[in-house]
XYZ file of C-alpha atoms in Angstrom:
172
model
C -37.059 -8.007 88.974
C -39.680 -5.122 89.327
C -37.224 -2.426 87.743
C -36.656 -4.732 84.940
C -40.541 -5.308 84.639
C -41.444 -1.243 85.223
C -38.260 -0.839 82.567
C -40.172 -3.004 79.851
C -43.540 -1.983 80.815
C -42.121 1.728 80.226
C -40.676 0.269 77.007
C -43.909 -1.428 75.533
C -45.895 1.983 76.173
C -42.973 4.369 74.009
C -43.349 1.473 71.499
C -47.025 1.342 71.810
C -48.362 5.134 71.506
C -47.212 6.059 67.430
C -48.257 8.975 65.209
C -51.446 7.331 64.330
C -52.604 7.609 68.669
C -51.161 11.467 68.071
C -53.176 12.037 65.173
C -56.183 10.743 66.877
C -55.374 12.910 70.337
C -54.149 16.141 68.262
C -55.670 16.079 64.457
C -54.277 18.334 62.235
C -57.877 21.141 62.825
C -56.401 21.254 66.473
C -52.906 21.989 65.126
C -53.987 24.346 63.085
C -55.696 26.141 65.699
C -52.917 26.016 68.521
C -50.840 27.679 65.665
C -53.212 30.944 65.322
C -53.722 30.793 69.569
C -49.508 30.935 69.553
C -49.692 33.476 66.682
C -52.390 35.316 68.823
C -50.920 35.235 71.558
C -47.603 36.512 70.536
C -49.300 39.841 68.843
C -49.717 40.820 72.696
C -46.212 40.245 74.437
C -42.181 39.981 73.005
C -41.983 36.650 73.990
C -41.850 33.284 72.370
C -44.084 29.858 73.078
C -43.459 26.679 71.245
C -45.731 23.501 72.033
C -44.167 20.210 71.124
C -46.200 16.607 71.182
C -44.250 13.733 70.971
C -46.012 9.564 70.780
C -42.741 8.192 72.978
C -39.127 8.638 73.699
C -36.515 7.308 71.598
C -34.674 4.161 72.855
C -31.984 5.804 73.569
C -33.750 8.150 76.679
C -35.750 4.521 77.598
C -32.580 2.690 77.771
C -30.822 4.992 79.941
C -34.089 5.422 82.252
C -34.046 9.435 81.477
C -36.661 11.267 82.757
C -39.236 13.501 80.421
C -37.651 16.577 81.368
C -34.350 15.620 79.917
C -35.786 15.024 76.450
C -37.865 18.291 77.183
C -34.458 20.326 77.942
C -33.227 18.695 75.139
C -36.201 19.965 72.278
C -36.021 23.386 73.978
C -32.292 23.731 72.555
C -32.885 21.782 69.926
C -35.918 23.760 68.769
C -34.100 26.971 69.703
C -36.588 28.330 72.072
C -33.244 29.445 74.289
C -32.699 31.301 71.094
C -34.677 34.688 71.394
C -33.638 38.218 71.839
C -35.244 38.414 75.526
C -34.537 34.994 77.009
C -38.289 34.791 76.878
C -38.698 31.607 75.096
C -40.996 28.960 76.860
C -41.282 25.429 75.685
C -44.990 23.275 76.488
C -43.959 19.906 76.101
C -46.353 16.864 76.194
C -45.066 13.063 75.995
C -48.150 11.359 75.046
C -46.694 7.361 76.112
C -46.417 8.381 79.836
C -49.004 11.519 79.456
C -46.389 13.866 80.906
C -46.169 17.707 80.724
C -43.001 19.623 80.764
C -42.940 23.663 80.651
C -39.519 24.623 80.351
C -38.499 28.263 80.356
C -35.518 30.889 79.391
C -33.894 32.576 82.147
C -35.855 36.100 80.972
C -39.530 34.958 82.118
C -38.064 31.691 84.341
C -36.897 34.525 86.668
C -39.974 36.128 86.924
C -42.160 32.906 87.498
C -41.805 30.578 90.048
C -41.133 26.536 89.980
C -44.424 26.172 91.824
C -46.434 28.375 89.175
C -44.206 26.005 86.564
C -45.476 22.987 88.413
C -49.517 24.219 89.142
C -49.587 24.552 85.220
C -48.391 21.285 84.459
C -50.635 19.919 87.063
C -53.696 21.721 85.618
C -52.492 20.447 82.213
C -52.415 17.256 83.276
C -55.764 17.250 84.483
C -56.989 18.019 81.124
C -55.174 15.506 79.450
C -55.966 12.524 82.236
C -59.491 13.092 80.740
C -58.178 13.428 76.925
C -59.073 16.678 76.900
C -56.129 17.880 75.000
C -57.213 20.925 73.178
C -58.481 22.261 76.843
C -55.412 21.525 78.166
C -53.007 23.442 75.841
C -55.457 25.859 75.274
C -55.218 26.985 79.044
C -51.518 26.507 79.237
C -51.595 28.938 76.152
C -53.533 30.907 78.325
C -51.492 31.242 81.359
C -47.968 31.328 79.462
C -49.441 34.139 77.929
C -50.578 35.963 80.383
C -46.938 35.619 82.083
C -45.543 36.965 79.048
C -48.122 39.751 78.918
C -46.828 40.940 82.831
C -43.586 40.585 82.377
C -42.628 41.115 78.868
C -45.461 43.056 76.953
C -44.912 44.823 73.670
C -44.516 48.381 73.610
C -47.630 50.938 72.184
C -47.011 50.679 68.575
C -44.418 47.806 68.249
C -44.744 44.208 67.147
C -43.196 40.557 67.890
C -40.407 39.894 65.643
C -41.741 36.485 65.846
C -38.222 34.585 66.118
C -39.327 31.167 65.819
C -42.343 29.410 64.014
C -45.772 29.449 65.743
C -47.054 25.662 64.500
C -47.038 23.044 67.106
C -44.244 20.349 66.651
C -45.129 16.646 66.279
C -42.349 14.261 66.711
């Protein structure tokens, strides 16, 4: 009886958080500054960041009981971030029904960058966002991805990012 209760409770809170409770927690002048930190941030290393917000999981992951990090696995394909010449893609995911964080990486920077450095990100994200602090929160996960990308993949005197996939935050 309590999975079936934590199952619809689960449920009601997908159902519950919409685009209007994203709008409110990410208007479109925060948007359109993550975009120019991305952009910004991309000038100084090869690699590519992609931030997606999404209100709550489709049915089809509730149903199932599939953890965030599927569906974050999932948008990093699905959003190509596995896509880029350097396997330096990294995905900052934030599912706003359950407040969750998922940074998921390529194999190029994942290899140079622990779990636990994954996981004290996320945590410090989370943080951030416990107090609806969203902009601080990406801001410094911006931050930190980029300074990864900056050690392990920086751009060459003289040379710029190709800039292989789009630099605007995606709201689903």
């Amino acid at each position: 009886m309590a999975s079936l209760l934590a199952r619809l409770g689960r449920l009601w809170r997908h159902r519950w958080v919409d685009e209007a409770e994203v709008r409110r927690a990410l208007p479109p002048a925060l948007l359109d500054r993550l975009t120019r930190r991305v952009a910004a941030s991309e000038r100084r290393h090869s690699g590519e960041i992609r931030v997606c917000i999404e209100a709550g999981l489709p049915l089809s992951y509730l149903w199932r009981g599939a953890p965030v990090r599927e569906r974050a696995i999932m948008l990093f394909g699905k959003l190509r971030v596995w896509d880029t010449e350097h396997n330096n893609g990294v995905l900052i995911y934030l599912l706003l029904a359950e407040r969750a964080i998922e940074i998921v990486a390529d194999r190029g920077i994942d290899s140079h960058v622990s779990t636990e450095e994954w996981a004290a990100m996320a945590k410090r994200m989370g943080a951030a966002f416990r107090e609806a602090r969203f902009e601080d929160g990406l801001t410094q996960a911006l931050e930190e991805v980029s300074a990864l990308l900056v050690a392990h993949f920086p751009l060459p005197e003289g040379e710029a990012n190709r800039n292989e996939l789009p630099d605007a935050p995606v709201v689903l």
